[in-house]
XYZ file of C-alpha atoms in Angstrom:
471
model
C -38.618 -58.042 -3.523
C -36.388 -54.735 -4.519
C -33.674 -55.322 -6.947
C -30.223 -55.097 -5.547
C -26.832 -53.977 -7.391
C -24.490 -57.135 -7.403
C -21.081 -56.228 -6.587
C -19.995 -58.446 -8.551
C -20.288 -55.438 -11.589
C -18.446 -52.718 -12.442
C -21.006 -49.735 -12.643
C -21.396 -48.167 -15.902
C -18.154 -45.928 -16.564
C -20.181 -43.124 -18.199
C -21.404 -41.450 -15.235
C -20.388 -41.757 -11.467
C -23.174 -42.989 -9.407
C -22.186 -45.490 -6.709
C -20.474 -44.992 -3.711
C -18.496 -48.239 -4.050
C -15.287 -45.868 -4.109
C -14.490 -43.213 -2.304
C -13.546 -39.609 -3.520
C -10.355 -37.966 -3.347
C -10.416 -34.068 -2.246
C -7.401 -32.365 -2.859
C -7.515 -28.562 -1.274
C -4.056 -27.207 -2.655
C -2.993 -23.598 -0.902
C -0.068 -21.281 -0.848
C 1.505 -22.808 2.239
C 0.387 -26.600 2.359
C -1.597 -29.159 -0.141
C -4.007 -30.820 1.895
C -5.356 -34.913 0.072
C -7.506 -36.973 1.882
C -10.610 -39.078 1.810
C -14.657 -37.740 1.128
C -15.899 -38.892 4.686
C -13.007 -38.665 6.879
C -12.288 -35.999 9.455
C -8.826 -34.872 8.827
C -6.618 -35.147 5.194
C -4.373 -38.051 5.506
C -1.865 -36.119 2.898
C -0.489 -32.619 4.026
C 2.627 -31.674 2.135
C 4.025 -28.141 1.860
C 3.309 -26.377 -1.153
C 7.436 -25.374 -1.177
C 9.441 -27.055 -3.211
C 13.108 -27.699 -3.339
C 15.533 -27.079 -6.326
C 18.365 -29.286 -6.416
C 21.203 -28.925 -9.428
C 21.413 -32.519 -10.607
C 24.120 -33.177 -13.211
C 23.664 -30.209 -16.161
C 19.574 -30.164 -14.904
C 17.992 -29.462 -12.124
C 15.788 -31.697 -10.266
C 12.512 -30.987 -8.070
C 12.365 -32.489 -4.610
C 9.358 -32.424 -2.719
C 7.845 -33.584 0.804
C 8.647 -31.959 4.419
C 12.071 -33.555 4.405
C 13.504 -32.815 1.421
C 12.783 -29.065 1.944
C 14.153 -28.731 5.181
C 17.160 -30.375 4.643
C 20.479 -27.873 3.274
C 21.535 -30.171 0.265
C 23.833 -28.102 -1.482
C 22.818 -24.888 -3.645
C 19.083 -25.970 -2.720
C 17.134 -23.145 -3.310
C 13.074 -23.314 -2.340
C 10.012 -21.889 -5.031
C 6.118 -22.698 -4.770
C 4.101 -22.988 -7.742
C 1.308 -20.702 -6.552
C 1.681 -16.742 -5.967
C 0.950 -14.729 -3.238
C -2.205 -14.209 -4.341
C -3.279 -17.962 -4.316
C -3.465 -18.519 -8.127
C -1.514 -21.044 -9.927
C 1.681 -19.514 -11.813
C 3.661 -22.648 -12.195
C 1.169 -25.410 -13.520
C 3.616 -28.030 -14.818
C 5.389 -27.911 -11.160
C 2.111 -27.853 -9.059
C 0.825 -31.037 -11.174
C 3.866 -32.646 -10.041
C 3.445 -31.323 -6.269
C -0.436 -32.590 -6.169
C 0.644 -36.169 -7.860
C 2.730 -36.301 -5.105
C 0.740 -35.592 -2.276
C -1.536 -37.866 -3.454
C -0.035 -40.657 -4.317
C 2.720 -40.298 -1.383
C 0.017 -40.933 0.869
C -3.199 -41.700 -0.272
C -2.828 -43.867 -3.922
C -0.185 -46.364 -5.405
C 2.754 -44.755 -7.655
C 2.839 -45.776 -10.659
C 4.392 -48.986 -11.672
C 8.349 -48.216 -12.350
C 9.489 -50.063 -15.675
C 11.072 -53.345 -14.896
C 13.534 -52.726 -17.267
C 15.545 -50.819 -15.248
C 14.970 -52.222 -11.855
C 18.235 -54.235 -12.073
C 16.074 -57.694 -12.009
C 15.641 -58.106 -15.404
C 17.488 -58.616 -18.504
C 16.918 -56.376 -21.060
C 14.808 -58.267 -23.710
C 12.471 -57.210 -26.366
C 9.916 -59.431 -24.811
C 9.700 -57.570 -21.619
C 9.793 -54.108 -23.822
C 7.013 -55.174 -25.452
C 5.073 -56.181 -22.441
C 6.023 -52.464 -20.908
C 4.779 -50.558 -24.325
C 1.281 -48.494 -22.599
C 2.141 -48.650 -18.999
C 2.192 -45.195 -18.636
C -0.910 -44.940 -20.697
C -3.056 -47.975 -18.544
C -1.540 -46.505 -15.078
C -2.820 -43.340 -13.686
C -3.181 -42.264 -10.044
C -6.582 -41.527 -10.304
C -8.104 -44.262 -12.204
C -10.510 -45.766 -9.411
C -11.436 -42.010 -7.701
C -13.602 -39.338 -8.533
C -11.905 -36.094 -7.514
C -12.645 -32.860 -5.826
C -10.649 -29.728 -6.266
C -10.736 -26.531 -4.227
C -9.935 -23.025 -5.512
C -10.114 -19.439 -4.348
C -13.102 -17.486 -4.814
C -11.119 -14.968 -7.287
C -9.694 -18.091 -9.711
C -9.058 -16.731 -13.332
C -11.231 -18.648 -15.936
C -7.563 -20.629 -17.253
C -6.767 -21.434 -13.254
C -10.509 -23.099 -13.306
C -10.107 -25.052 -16.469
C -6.569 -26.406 -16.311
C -7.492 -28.974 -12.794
C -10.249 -30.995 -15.017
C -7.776 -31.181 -17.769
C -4.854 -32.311 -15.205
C -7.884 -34.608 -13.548
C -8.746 -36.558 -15.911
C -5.804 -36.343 -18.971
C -3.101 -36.824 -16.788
C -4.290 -38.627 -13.612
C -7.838 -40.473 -15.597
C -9.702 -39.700 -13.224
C -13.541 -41.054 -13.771
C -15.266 -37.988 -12.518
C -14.259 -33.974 -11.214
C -15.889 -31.545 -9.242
C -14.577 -27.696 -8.085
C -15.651 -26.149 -5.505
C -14.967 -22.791 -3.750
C -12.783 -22.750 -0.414
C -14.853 -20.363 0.663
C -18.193 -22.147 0.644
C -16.099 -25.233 1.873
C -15.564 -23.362 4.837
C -19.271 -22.160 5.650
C -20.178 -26.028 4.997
C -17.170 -26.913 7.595
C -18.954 -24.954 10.304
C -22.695 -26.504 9.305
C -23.631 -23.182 7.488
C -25.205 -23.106 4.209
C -25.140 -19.074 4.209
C -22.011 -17.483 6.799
C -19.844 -14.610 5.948
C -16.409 -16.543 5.691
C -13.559 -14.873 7.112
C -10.128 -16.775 6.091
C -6.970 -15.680 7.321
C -4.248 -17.950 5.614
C -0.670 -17.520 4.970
C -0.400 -15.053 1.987
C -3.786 -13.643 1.961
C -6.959 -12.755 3.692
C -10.064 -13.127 2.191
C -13.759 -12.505 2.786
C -16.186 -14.425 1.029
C -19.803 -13.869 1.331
C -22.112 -16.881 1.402
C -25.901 -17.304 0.480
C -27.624 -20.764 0.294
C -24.641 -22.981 -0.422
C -23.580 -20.121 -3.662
C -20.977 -17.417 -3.424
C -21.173 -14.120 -3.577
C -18.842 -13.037 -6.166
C -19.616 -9.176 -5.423
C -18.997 -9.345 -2.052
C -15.618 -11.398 -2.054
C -13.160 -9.271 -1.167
C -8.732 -10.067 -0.257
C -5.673 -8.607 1.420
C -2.190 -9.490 2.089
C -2.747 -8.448 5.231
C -1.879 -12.235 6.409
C 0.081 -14.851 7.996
C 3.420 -13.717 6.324
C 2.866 -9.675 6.718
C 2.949 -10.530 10.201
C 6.238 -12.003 9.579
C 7.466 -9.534 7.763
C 6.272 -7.236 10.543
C 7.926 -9.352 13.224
C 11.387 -9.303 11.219
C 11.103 -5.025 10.953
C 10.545 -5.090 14.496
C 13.443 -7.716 15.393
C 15.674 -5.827 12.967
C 14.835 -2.425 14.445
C 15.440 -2.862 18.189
C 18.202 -2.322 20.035
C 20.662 -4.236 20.289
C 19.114 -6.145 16.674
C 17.667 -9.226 17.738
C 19.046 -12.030 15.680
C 17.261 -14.876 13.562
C 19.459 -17.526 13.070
C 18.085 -20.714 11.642
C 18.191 -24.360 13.041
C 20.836 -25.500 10.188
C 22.837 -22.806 10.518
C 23.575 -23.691 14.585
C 26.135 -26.438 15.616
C 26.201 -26.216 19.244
C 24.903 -23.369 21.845
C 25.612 -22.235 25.377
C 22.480 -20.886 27.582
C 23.203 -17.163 28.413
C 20.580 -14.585 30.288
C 17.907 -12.893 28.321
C 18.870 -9.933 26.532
C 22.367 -11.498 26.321
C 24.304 -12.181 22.961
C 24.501 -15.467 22.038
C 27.043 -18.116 22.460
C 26.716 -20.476 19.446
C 29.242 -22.363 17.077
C 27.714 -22.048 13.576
C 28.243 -24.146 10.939
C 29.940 -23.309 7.759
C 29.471 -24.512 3.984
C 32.336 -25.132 1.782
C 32.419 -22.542 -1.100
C 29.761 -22.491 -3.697
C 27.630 -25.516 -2.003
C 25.269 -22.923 0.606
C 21.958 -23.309 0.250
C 20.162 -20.482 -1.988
C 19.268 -17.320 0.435
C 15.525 -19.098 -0.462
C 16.079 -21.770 1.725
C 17.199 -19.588 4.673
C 14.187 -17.429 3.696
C 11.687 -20.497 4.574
C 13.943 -21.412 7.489
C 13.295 -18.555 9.085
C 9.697 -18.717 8.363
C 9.651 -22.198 10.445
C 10.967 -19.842 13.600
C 8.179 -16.844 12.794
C 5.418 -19.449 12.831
C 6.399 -20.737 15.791
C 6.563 -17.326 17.442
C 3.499 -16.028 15.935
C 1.642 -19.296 17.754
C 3.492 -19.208 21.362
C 3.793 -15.222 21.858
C 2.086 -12.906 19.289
C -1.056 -11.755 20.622
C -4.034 -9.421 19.387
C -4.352 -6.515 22.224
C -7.775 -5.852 23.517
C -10.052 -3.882 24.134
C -9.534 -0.776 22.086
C -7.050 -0.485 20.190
C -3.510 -0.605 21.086
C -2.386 3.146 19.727
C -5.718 4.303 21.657
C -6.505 5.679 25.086
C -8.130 3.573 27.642
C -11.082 4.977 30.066
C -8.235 5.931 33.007
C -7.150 8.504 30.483
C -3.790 6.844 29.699
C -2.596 4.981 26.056
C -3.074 1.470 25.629
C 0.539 1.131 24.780
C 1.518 2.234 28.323
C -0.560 -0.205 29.242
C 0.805 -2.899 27.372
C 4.106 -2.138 28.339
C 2.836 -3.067 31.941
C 1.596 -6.258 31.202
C 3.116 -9.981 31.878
C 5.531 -10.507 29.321
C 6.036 -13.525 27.191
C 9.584 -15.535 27.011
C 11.043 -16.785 23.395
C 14.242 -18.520 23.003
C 15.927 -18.240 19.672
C 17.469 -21.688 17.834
C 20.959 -19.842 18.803
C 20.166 -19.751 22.287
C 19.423 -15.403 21.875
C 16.479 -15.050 24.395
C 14.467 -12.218 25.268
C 10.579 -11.517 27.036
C 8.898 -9.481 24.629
C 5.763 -7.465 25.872
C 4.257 -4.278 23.919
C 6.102 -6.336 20.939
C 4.125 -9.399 20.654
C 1.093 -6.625 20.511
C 2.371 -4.745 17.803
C 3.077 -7.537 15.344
C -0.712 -7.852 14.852
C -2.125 -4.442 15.410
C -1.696 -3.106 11.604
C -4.614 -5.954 10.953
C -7.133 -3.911 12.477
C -5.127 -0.214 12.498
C -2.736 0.338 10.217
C -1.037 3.346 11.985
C 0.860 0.670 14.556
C 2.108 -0.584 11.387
C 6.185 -1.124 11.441
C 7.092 -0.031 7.981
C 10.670 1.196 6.523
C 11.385 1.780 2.086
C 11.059 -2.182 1.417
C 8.225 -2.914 3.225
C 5.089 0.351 3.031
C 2.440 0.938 5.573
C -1.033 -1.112 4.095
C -3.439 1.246 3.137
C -7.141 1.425 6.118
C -8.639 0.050 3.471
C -6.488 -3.859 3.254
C -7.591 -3.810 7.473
C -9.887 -6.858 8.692
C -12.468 -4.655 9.631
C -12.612 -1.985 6.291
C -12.582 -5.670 4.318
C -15.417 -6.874 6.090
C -17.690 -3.564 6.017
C -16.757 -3.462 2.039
C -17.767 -6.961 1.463
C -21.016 -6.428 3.268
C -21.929 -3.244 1.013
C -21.938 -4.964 -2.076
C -24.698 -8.041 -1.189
C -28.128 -7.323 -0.996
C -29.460 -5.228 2.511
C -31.739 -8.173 3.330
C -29.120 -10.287 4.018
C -26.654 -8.091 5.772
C -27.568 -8.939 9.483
C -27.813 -12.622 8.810
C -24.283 -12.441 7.769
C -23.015 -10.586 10.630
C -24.887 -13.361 12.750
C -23.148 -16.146 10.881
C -18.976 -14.814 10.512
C -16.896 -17.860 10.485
C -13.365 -17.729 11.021
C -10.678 -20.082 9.849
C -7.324 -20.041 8.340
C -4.247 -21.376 10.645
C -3.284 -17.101 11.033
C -6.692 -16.964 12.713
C -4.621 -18.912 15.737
C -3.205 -15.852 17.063
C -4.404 -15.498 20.391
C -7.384 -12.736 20.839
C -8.124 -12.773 17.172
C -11.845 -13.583 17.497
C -12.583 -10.979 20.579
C -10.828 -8.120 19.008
C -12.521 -8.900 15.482
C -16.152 -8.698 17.749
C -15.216 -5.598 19.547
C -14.273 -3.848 15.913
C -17.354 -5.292 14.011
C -19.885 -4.084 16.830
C -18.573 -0.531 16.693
C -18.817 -0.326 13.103
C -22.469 -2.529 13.244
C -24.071 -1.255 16.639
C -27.874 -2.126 15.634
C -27.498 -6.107 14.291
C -26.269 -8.331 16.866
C -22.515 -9.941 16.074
C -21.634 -13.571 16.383
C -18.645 -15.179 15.192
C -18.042 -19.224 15.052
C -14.599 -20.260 14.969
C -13.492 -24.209 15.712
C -11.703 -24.377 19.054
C -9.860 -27.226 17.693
C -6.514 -26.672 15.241
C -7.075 -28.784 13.457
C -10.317 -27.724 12.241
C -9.617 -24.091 11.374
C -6.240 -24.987 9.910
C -8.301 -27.587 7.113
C -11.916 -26.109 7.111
C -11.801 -26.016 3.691
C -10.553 -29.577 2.995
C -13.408 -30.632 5.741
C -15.961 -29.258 4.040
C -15.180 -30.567 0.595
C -15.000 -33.956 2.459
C -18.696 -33.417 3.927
C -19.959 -32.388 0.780
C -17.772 -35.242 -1.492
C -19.386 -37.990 1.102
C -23.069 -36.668 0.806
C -24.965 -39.552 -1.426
C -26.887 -36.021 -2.961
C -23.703 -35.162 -4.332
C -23.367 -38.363 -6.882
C -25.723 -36.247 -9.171
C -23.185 -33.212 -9.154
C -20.222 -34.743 -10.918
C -18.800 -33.785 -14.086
C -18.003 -37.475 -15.715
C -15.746 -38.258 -17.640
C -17.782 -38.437 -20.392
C -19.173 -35.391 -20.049
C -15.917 -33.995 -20.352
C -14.808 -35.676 -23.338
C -18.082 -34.200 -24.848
C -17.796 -30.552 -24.191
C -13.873 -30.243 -22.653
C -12.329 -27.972 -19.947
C -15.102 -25.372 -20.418
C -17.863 -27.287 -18.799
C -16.288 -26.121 -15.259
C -17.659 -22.567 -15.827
C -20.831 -24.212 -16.594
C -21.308 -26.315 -13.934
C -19.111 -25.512 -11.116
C -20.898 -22.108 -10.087
């Protein structure tokens, strides 16, 4: 007869073994902080990375969740604790952000002191009771965790999640893992070239056997938000201006004809309570995103500044095509054609680029394709072709419609000998969280148990056992 575990004990607190509990994996980006469950298909927690500002009093307090950013509370003004680049600026902010992603959704709060719940009297007794609350009550207490982090992290930005982990939030065991290799294990690949096209960045991480490839790992800003940017150049520069009015700003609207000005009443602030232009900034954002998914589109083939084989441009062409209808939140509507084409184009040629003294043309080299073909030049030859045979592509700017089939056409001409396949989730879902679904895979897998960096372990050798471990 086999010995079995009673569940009736508490297994030994020195190292995580069991999979009484499940793991937390938090995959925090520029845009959104994704929590959920190790096992579960989707996070349950997906809060927006933007926080609000609010002047409280002589301080300022820090508001965060979906609501409290979109709503214009007066002289709100919006930051993010993470730069364009992905990497943690803000640290004290983002542990707040995380905390509350997770415990909005996925843990309890902790307790709030009785004290001052307006129930009690205020008696030594109950002080006394209260004295190591904060100390005994910590968010993570019962679950191992499970970080992700770019594949460029500095060797501070790798360190400072095991010390948040387990000083602040106790957790009993920590693990960090690259989004990049997330990704691959998202798709069912233990070696793919991962092609991730977020909000503030694109980046290409090679993967070989489950490791990455730090050589190879290559980024651009060429992303979600230089589209915008694009987008607002191009609304700014036709004629008449096209305008973008946010949601908050309009009171009431009147339907007019496309191309026509808008008939709107617009609300007003009192004097020195309007929102920060921040706010506006991410307002505006909401309406780009939205346009980006319903009309932008990648033109294919060729490219769209190029000739097409009945000797005419590809931009005449577009012009010719169906056009696609956008209404504005101020009731300004318009069908945009070649437009919705050239949004995109400077991803794969940056002469279509829309440029003016703020905003600079990229250079050929920041292009999806010149990223790619750099990448691949600095892993070894051998594996070259199975990496071309294994590109996934996520990232919620990898959406756009045609991506995938003008990525192909470009990676073929440059590659004409090794065949080219890319693997992309159909479902949203999917390529918006690959990264948090992979870290749930590989948090769930009973293998795993054996990976974790304990608590104990960290106690013995501190925040530097990440570079150690955590390859």
């Amino acid at each position: 007869m086999t010995a079995t575990q009673s569940n009736t004990v508490a297994p030994n607190a020195a190292k995580y073994g069991g999979d009484e509990i499940s793991a937390l994996v938090l995959d925090p980006g520029y845009t959104v902080v994704r929590g959920g469950f190790a096992g579960e298909d989707v996070p349950k927690s997906v809060v927006p990375s933007f926080y609000g500002i609010v002047p409280s009093g002589p301080e300022r307090k820090h508001v965060y969740g979906e609501n409290a950013i979109h709503t214009p509370l007066p002289n709100i003004e919006i930051g993010n604790p993470v730069s364009k680049n992905g990497v943690v600026e803000d640290w004290e902010t983002a542990t707040n952000l995380w905390e509350y992603a997770i415990t909005s959704r996925l843990t309890n709060t902790k307790p709030g002191n009785p004290m001052t719940n307006g129930l009690n009297e205020k008696t030594d007794e109950i002080k006394q009771e209260m004295e190591g609350v904060e100390t005994q009550e910590k968010p993570l207490e019962e679950n191992p965790l499970l970080m992700t982090e770019t594949g460029w992290n500095t060797g501070k930005g790798r360190e400072k999640p095991i010390e948040i982990a387990m000083e602040n939030w106790g957790a009993p065991a920590f693990w960090l893992a690259r989004s990049g290799v997330l990704s691959a294990f998202s798709a069912g690949k233990a070696s793919a070239l991962v092609v991730d096209i977020g909000a503030s960045s694109t980046s290409i991480t090679p993967v070989h056997d489950g490791i990455m490839l730090r050589k190879g790992t290559t980024r651009s800003p060429l992303a979600g938000n230089y589209i915008s940017d694009q987008l607002r150049l191009i609304f700014s520069t036709s004629q008449p201006p096209i305008p973008l009015t946010p949601h908050y700003l309009v009171n009431s609207k009147t339907p007019v004809d496309a191309g026509a000005p808008s008939q709107a009443t617009y609300r007003t602030f009192p004097a020195g309570t309007e929102p920060h232009p921040s706010f506006r900034a991410l307002q505006e954002e909401r309406i780009l995103t939205e346009f980006k998914e319903s009309v932008v589109a990648v033109w294919s083939p060729g490219r769209l500044g190029g000739h097409n084989q009945q000797g005419g441009t590809n931009l005449d062409l577009a012009r010719t095509q169906a056009a696609r209808p956008f209404e504005m939140p101020d009731g300004y509507n318009q069908l945009f054609g070649v437009e919705r084409y050239r949004a995109v184009e400077s991803l794969f040629d940056v002469k279509m680029a829309v440029s003016d003294a703020s905003h600079p043309a990229p250079s050929s080299s920041q292009t999806l394709p010149a990223l790619i073909q750099h990448s691949l030049s600095q892993v070894d030859v051998d594996i070259r072709p199975h990496l071309l045979a294994n590109i996934v592509v996520v990232g919620g700017s990898s959406l756009i419609y045609g991506l995938n089939e003008r990525l192909k056409q470009e990676l073929e001409a440059l590659y004409p000998g090794p065949r080219v396949r890319i693997f992309s989730p159909g479902n949203v879902v999917e390529r918006k969280f690959s990264s948090w679904i992979g870290g749930s895979i590989l948090a769930s897998l009973g293998t795993f148990h054996q990976m974790w960096i304990s608590k104990k372990e960290y106690e013995e050798h501190g925040p530097g056992i990440v570079e150690k471990r955590c390859k």
